């Protein structure tokens, strides 16, 4: 009787990943929606997707052509399916699977799969969170060949959230459910898109699907969603929302300006917070605004504001000192330069009327003789400055906002 041959394979945590994929029937989900491009496939498109999921959650960042190497010491028959070898999971098979996903529509496939997962896990999904982020890319891309092609994602420069404005980037719009943070919607976009436009398109095209499938009560997003047209779309679909009101809105500015004189109520369970509720109507949509005050943040912002004002006032004082050493050819030029400094100063103002000093200039070097006449005259403007408390409030329009540190949130009534 021949000896029994034993082999050891590394399972690690991947058994849990594969078990969840099997429980959610991810491979069957994709195979039911995408026809295999060849009958000779050893790996179906659904199995290829599971393989890439396992590879991605295997704490590795390798490229597709190294996937077979990743699976060489893994029990593939238990993780993916019987009869599959590591060499079957090559970059050609995986690349064709990705092409098939793109042709069908990745965002719609992911949306339906995410809804299936949320319902399978019986998550209540009371709210959905909408936001966008940017991902910088390395290398050279010919993204500007067809700039007018709306169906093409352009890898280009834009507002970089990961602080790499020197690199091209793409934007990812994301919606997650609030219970477990599971992403339920992803949509890539060009690197220079505006969140306000993207949020509006997502709400217009996909929000009704979420309400029908998940019955979410609220949609939560930042101030990019707070646009009159977007709010009207939400109101038309009877969608409650929670968002931050931007301070460039006139009513919001006025509310913040009145904050020091308003009576605020403490927030139960949070001793550092207090709030007040104000009815509002913006974009013809009735809302409730909540103005929050964080006492600790108020102190922190006051320190930051004081430091900024000190830095700004010292700069303005040094500019006045430099101006006093600058020579002018006439008295009017000196006074005009001083008036310009006063106009550009945010904090400092002149303590006394400017004094113009006239100094004669003689030809040649050395001390002039008693009977020599000056070649021309130079004029210097002199003055002292101070910081006015009243001017601080006038020149710094965000003074109240910073010192009170308001957070204005709104939700549809």
Coordinates of C-alpha atoms in Angstrom, one line a residue:
X1 CA 0.0 0.0 0.0
X2 CA 1.6 3.3 -1.0
X3 CA 2.2 5.9 1.7
X4 CA -0.4 8.6 2.1
X5 CA 0.7 12.0 0.6
X6 CA 0.0 15.0 2.8
X7 CA 0.1 18.7 1.8
X8 CA -0.1 21.8 3.9
X9 CA -1.9 24.9 2.7
X10 CA -2.2 28.4 4.3
X11 CA -5.8 29.3 5.0
X12 CA -5.3 32.1 7.5
X13 CA -8.3 34.4 7.7
X14 CA -9.3 33.8 4.1
X15 CA -11.7 31.0 5.1
X16 CA -13.9 33.5 6.8
X17 CA -13.9 35.7 3.6
X18 CA -14.7 32.8 1.4
X19 CA -17.5 31.6 3.7
X20 CA -19.1 35.0 3.6
X21 CA -18.8 35.1 -0.2
X22 CA -20.4 31.6 -0.3
X23 CA -23.2 32.7 2.1
X24 CA -24.0 35.8 0.1
X25 CA -23.8 33.7 -3.1
X26 CA -21.6 36.4 -4.8
X27 CA -20.3 34.1 -7.5
X28 CA -23.8 33.0 -8.4
X29 CA -24.9 36.6 -8.4
X30 CA -22.4 37.6 -11.1
X31 CA -22.8 34.4 -13.1
X32 CA -26.6 35.0 -13.3
X33 CA -26.1 38.5 -14.7
X34 CA -23.1 38.1 -17.0
X35 CA -22.7 35.4 -19.7
X36 CA -19.3 33.7 -19.7
X37 CA -17.4 34.8 -22.8
X38 CA -16.1 31.3 -23.4
X39 CA -17.3 27.7 -22.8
X40 CA -13.7 26.6 -22.2
X41 CA -13.3 28.7 -19.1
X42 CA -11.9 26.9 -16.1
X43 CA -13.0 29.8 -13.9
X44 CA -16.4 31.5 -14.2
X45 CA -16.7 35.3 -14.0
X46 CA -18.3 35.0 -10.6
X47 CA -15.4 32.8 -9.3
X48 CA -12.9 35.3 -10.8
X49 CA -14.6 38.1 -8.8
X50 CA -14.4 36.0 -5.6
X51 CA -10.8 35.3 -6.3
X52 CA -10.1 39.0 -6.6
X53 CA -12.0 39.7 -3.4
X54 CA -10.0 37.1 -1.5
X55 CA -6.8 38.5 -3.0
X56 CA -7.8 42.0 -2.0
X57 CA -8.6 41.0 1.5
X58 CA -5.5 39.0 1.8
X59 CA -3.5 42.1 2.9
X60 CA -1.7 42.3 -0.3
X61 CA -1.4 45.0 -2.9
X62 CA 0.0 43.0 -5.8
X63 CA -1.0 43.4 -9.5
X64 CA -3.1 41.0 -11.4
X65 CA -0.3 39.0 -13.0
X66 CA 0.9 38.1 -9.5
X67 CA -2.4 36.6 -8.3
X68 CA -1.5 33.0 -9.3
X69 CA 1.6 33.4 -7.1
X70 CA -0.7 34.5 -4.2
X71 CA -2.9 31.4 -4.5
X72 CA 0.0 28.9 -4.9
X73 CA -0.1 27.9 -1.2
X74 CA -3.8 28.4 -0.6
X75 CA -6.5 25.7 -0.6
X76 CA -8.3 27.0 -3.7
X77 CA -10.8 24.1 -3.8
X78 CA -12.1 25.2 -0.4
X79 CA -11.9 29.0 -1.1
X80 CA -13.3 29.2 -4.6
X81 CA -14.3 25.9 -6.1
X82 CA -13.1 22.4 -7.0
X83 CA -10.9 21.9 -10.1
X84 CA -9.4 25.4 -10.1
X85 CA -5.6 25.7 -10.1
X86 CA -3.5 28.7 -9.2
X87 CA -2.4 29.1 -12.8
X88 CA -6.0 29.4 -13.9
X89 CA -6.3 32.7 -12.0
X90 CA -4.0 34.5 -14.4
X91 CA -4.2 38.1 -15.5
X92 CA -6.0 37.3 -18.7
X93 CA -8.9 35.5 -17.0
X94 CA -9.2 38.3 -14.4
X95 CA -8.8 41.0 -17.0
X96 CA -11.6 39.6 -19.1
X97 CA -13.8 39.3 -16.1
X98 CA -13.2 43.0 -15.3
X99 CA -14.0 43.9 -18.9
X100 CA -17.3 42.0 -18.6
X101 CA -18.2 43.9 -15.4
X102 CA -17.5 47.2 -17.1
X103 CA -19.7 46.3 -20.1
X104 CA -22.6 45.4 -17.9
X105 CA -22.2 48.4 -15.6
X106 CA -20.1 48.2 -12.4
X107 CA -22.1 50.8 -10.4
X108 CA -25.5 49.1 -11.1
X109 CA -24.0 45.6 -10.3
X110 CA -22.5 46.8 -7.1
X111 CA -25.7 48.7 -6.1
X112 CA -27.9 45.6 -6.5
X113 CA -25.3 43.4 -4.7
X114 CA -25.0 45.8 -1.8
X115 CA -28.8 45.9 -1.4
X116 CA -28.8 42.1 -1.4
X117 CA -26.1 42.1 1.3
X118 CA -27.9 44.7 3.5
X119 CA -31.2 42.8 3.3
X120 CA -29.5 39.4 3.9
X121 CA -27.8 40.7 7.1
X122 CA -31.1 42.3 8.2
X123 CA -29.5 45.7 8.8
X124 CA -32.1 48.4 9.7
X125 CA -30.5 51.0 7.5
X126 CA -32.1 54.1 9.0
X127 CA -29.8 56.5 7.2
X128 CA -27.5 56.6 4.2
X129 CA -24.3 58.7 4.2
X130 CA -23.2 60.3 1.0
X131 CA -19.7 61.7 0.4
X132 CA -16.9 61.9 -2.1
X133 CA -13.1 61.5 -2.0
X134 CA -10.2 61.9 -4.4
X135 CA -7.5 59.3 -5.1
X136 CA -4.3 60.5 -6.7
X137 CA -2.7 58.5 -9.5
X138 CA 0.9 58.1 -10.6
X139 CA 2.1 57.9 -14.2
X140 CA 1.1 59.6 -17.4
X141 CA -2.4 59.2 -18.9
X142 CA -3.8 60.5 -22.1
X143 CA -7.0 61.7 -20.4
X144 CA -7.4 64.9 -22.5
X145 CA -7.8 63.2 -25.9
X146 CA -11.6 63.5 -25.8
X147 CA -12.3 66.2 -23.2
X148 CA -16.0 66.5 -24.4
X149 CA -16.7 62.8 -23.9
X150 CA -19.1 62.7 -20.9
X151 CA -18.9 58.9 -20.6
X152 CA -15.1 59.0 -20.1
X153 CA -13.5 59.5 -16.8
X154 CA -10.7 62.0 -17.1
X155 CA -7.7 61.5 -14.9
X156 CA -6.7 65.1 -14.3
X157 CA -5.9 67.6 -11.6
X158 CA -8.5 69.0 -9.2
X159 CA -9.2 69.7 -5.6
X160 CA -7.1 67.0 -3.8
X161 CA -8.5 65.7 -0.5
X162 CA -5.4 63.6 0.1
X163 CA -3.1 66.7 -0.2
X164 CA -1.4 65.8 -3.4
X165 CA -2.4 68.7 -5.8
X166 CA 0.7 68.0 -7.9
X167 CA -0.7 64.7 -9.1
X168 CA -3.6 63.8 -11.3
X169 CA -6.5 62.2 -9.6
X170 CA -9.9 60.5 -9.9
X171 CA -12.9 61.0 -7.6
X172 CA -14.9 58.3 -6.0
X173 CA -18.5 59.0 -4.9
X174 CA -19.6 56.7 -2.1
X175 CA -22.8 56.0 -0.2
X176 CA -22.7 53.8 3.0
X177 CA -25.5 52.6 5.3
X178 CA -25.2 53.9 8.8
X179 CA -25.6 50.7 10.8
X180 CA -22.4 48.8 9.8
X181 CA -20.8 51.2 7.4
X182 CA -21.3 48.9 4.4
X183 CA -20.9 50.8 1.1
X184 CA -24.0 50.4 -1.0
X185 CA -23.1 52.6 -3.9
X186 CA -19.8 53.6 -5.7
X187 CA -19.4 55.7 -8.7
X188 CA -16.0 56.9 -10.1
X189 CA -15.8 60.4 -11.6
X190 CA -13.3 62.7 -13.3
X191 CA -10.6 64.3 -11.1
X192 CA -12.0 67.8 -11.4
X193 CA -15.7 67.2 -10.9
X194 CA -17.7 69.3 -8.4
X195 CA -19.3 67.4 -5.5
X196 CA -22.4 69.6 -5.8
X197 CA -23.0 68.4 -9.3
X198 CA -22.2 64.8 -8.6
X199 CA -24.4 64.7 -5.5
X200 CA -27.3 66.1 -7.5
X201 CA -26.9 63.5 -10.2
X202 CA -26.8 60.6 -7.7
X203 CA -29.9 61.8 -5.9
X204 CA -31.7 62.3 -9.2
X205 CA -30.8 58.9 -10.7
X206 CA -30.4 56.5 -7.7
X207 CA -32.1 57.7 -4.6
X208 CA -35.5 56.2 -5.5
X209 CA -33.9 52.8 -5.8
X210 CA -32.5 53.1 -2.2
X211 CA -35.8 54.2 -0.8
X212 CA -37.6 51.3 -2.5
X213 CA -35.1 48.6 -1.5
X214 CA -33.8 49.8 1.9
X215 CA -36.5 52.1 3.1
X216 CA -34.0 54.5 4.6
X217 CA -35.4 57.4 6.6
X218 CA -32.6 60.0 6.2
X219 CA -29.9 60.9 3.7
X220 CA -26.8 62.5 5.4
X221 CA -24.2 64.5 3.5
X222 CA -22.0 67.6 3.9
X223 CA -22.6 71.1 2.7
X224 CA -22.1 70.1 -1.0
X225 CA -25.6 68.7 -0.9
X226 CA -27.0 71.9 0.4
X227 CA -27.9 73.5 -3.0
X228 CA -31.4 74.8 -3.8
X229 CA -31.9 72.5 -6.8
X230 CA -30.7 69.4 -4.8
X231 CA -33.0 70.2 -1.9
X232 CA -35.9 70.4 -4.3
X233 CA -35.1 67.0 -5.7
X234 CA -35.0 65.6 -2.1
X235 CA -38.3 67.2 -1.3
X236 CA -39.9 65.9 -4.5
X237 CA -38.9 62.4 -3.5
X238 CA -40.1 63.0 0.0
X239 CA -36.6 62.2 1.4
X240 CA -35.7 63.5 4.8
X241 CA -32.1 64.8 4.9
X242 CA -29.5 66.0 7.4
X243 CA -26.8 68.3 6.1
X244 CA -24.6 71.2 7.2
X245 CA -25.7 74.7 6.1
X246 CA -22.8 76.6 4.5
X247 CA -22.0 80.0 6.0
X248 CA -22.1 81.7 2.5
X249 CA -25.9 81.7 2.8
X250 CA -27.2 85.1 4.0
X251 CA -29.7 83.6 6.5
X252 CA -26.9 81.4 8.0
X253 CA -24.6 84.4 8.4
X254 CA -27.3 86.4 10.2
X255 CA -28.1 83.4 12.5
X256 CA -24.4 83.1 13.4
X257 CA -24.2 86.8 14.0
X258 CA -27.1 86.6 16.5
X259 CA -25.6 83.6 18.3
X260 CA -24.1 85.4 21.3
X261 CA -27.5 86.9 22.2
X262 CA -29.6 83.7 21.7
X263 CA -30.7 81.4 24.5
X264 CA -29.3 78.0 24.0
X265 CA -30.4 74.7 25.5
X266 CA -28.0 72.1 26.8
X267 CA -27.7 68.8 24.8
X268 CA -28.6 65.9 27.1
X269 CA -25.6 63.7 27.8
X270 CA -23.1 66.2 26.3
X271 CA -22.3 68.8 28.8
X272 CA -20.0 70.8 26.4
X273 CA -22.7 71.2 23.8
X274 CA -25.8 73.5 23.7
X275 CA -28.1 74.2 20.8
X276 CA -31.1 76.1 19.5
X277 CA -33.7 75.3 16.9
X278 CA -34.7 77.8 14.2
X279 CA -37.4 77.2 11.5
X280 CA -36.1 78.0 8.0
X281 CA -37.1 77.8 4.3
X282 CA -34.4 77.6 1.7
X283 CA -34.9 76.6 -1.9
X284 CA -38.7 76.6 -1.2
X285 CA -38.2 73.6 1.1
X286 CA -39.3 74.0 4.7
X287 CA -36.6 72.9 7.1
X288 CA -35.4 73.0 10.7
X289 CA -32.0 74.5 11.4
X290 CA -30.0 73.5 14.6
X291 CA -27.3 75.8 15.8
X292 CA -24.8 74.0 18.1
X293 CA -22.2 75.5 20.4
X294 CA -19.2 73.5 21.5
X295 CA -17.6 75.3 24.5
X296 CA -14.3 73.5 24.3
X297 CA -14.0 74.2 20.6
X298 CA -14.9 77.8 21.2
X299 CA -11.9 78.2 23.5
X300 CA -9.7 76.4 21.0
X301 CA -10.9 78.6 18.2
X302 CA -10.4 81.7 20.2
X303 CA -6.8 80.8 20.8
X304 CA -6.4 80.1 17.1
X305 CA -8.0 83.4 16.2
X306 CA -5.8 85.3 18.6
X307 CA -2.7 83.7 17.2
X308 CA -3.8 84.6 13.6
X309 CA -4.6 88.2 14.6
X310 CA -1.2 88.6 16.3
X311 CA 0.6 87.2 13.3
X312 CA -1.4 89.5 10.9
X313 CA -1.0 92.6 13.1
X314 CA 2.8 92.1 13.4
X315 CA 3.0 91.7 9.6
X316 CA 1.1 95.0 9.1
X317 CA 3.3 96.8 11.7
X318 CA 6.4 95.6 9.9
X319 CA 5.0 96.8 6.5
X320 CA 4.5 100.2 8.0
X321 CA 8.1 100.2 9.3
X322 CA 9.3 99.3 5.8
X323 CA 7.2 102.0 4.4
X324 CA 8.8 104.5 6.7
X325 CA 12.3 103.7 5.2
X326 CA 11.1 104.0 1.6
X327 CA 12.0 107.2 -0.2
X328 CA 9.5 109.1 -2.5
X329 CA 10.1 111.9 -4.9
X330 CA 7.2 114.0 -3.7
X331 CA 5.0 114.5 -0.7
X332 CA 1.9 113.3 -2.5
X333 CA 3.4 110.0 -3.4
X334 CA 4.4 109.4 0.2
X335 CA 0.9 110.1 1.5
X336 CA -0.6 108.0 -1.3
X337 CA 1.5 105.0 -0.3
X338 CA 0.5 105.5 3.4
X339 CA -3.2 105.6 2.3
X340 CA -2.7 102.3 0.4
X341 CA -1.2 100.7 3.5
X342 CA -4.1 101.8 5.6
X343 CA -6.6 100.5 3.1
X344 CA -5.0 97.0 2.9
X345 CA -4.6 96.7 6.7
X346 CA -7.1 94.3 8.3
X347 CA -6.2 95.0 11.9
X348 CA -3.8 97.9 12.3
X349 CA -4.7 101.6 11.9
X350 CA -2.7 104.8 12.3
X351 CA -2.4 106.1 15.8
X352 CA -1.5 109.6 14.7
X353 CA -1.7 111.6 11.4
X354 CA 1.1 110.6 9.1
X355 CA 4.1 112.9 9.1
X356 CA 6.1 113.5 5.9
X357 CA 9.8 114.2 6.5
X358 CA 11.7 115.9 3.7
X359 CA 15.5 115.1 3.4
X360 CA 17.8 116.9 1.0
X361 CA 20.1 114.8 -1.2
X362 CA 23.4 116.3 -2.4
X363 CA 25.6 115.2 -5.4
X364 CA 28.8 113.3 -4.7
X365 CA 29.9 111.4 -1.7
X366 CA 30.8 112.5 1.8
X367 CA 29.6 115.4 3.9
X368 CA 28.5 118.4 1.7
X369 CA 30.0 121.8 2.1
X370 CA 28.0 124.6 3.8
X371 CA 27.4 126.5 0.5
X372 CA 26.4 123.4 -1.6
X373 CA 22.9 123.1 -2.8
X374 CA 20.9 119.9 -2.7
X375 CA 20.5 118.0 -6.0
X376 CA 16.9 116.9 -5.1
X377 CA 14.7 116.0 -2.1
X378 CA 13.4 112.7 -0.8
X379 CA 10.2 112.3 1.2
X380 CA 9.6 109.7 4.0
X381 CA 6.3 109.1 5.7
X382 CA 6.3 108.3 9.4
X383 CA 3.5 107.1 11.7
X384 CA 2.7 104.7 14.5
X385 CA 0.0 102.1 14.5
X386 CA -2.2 100.2 16.9
X387 CA -4.9 97.4 16.8
X388 CA -8.4 98.5 17.2
X389 CA -10.9 96.1 18.9
X390 CA -13.7 97.6 16.9
X391 CA -11.8 97.2 13.6
X392 CA -11.1 93.5 14.5
X393 CA -14.8 92.8 14.3
X394 CA -15.3 94.8 11.1
X395 CA -12.3 93.5 9.2
X396 CA -12.7 89.9 10.4
X397 CA -16.2 88.8 9.3
X398 CA -15.6 85.3 10.7
X399 CA -14.9 86.6 14.2
X400 CA -18.2 85.6 15.6
X401 CA -18.2 82.3 13.7
X402 CA -14.8 81.3 15.0
X403 CA -15.4 82.3 18.6
X404 CA -18.8 80.6 18.8
X405 CA -17.8 77.7 16.7
X406 CA -21.3 77.0 15.4
X407 CA -22.4 73.8 13.6
X408 CA -25.6 74.5 11.7
X409 CA -27.4 71.3 10.7
X410 CA -30.7 71.1 8.9
X411 CA -33.3 68.5 8.2
X412 CA -36.4 68.5 6.1
X413 CA -39.6 69.1 8.1

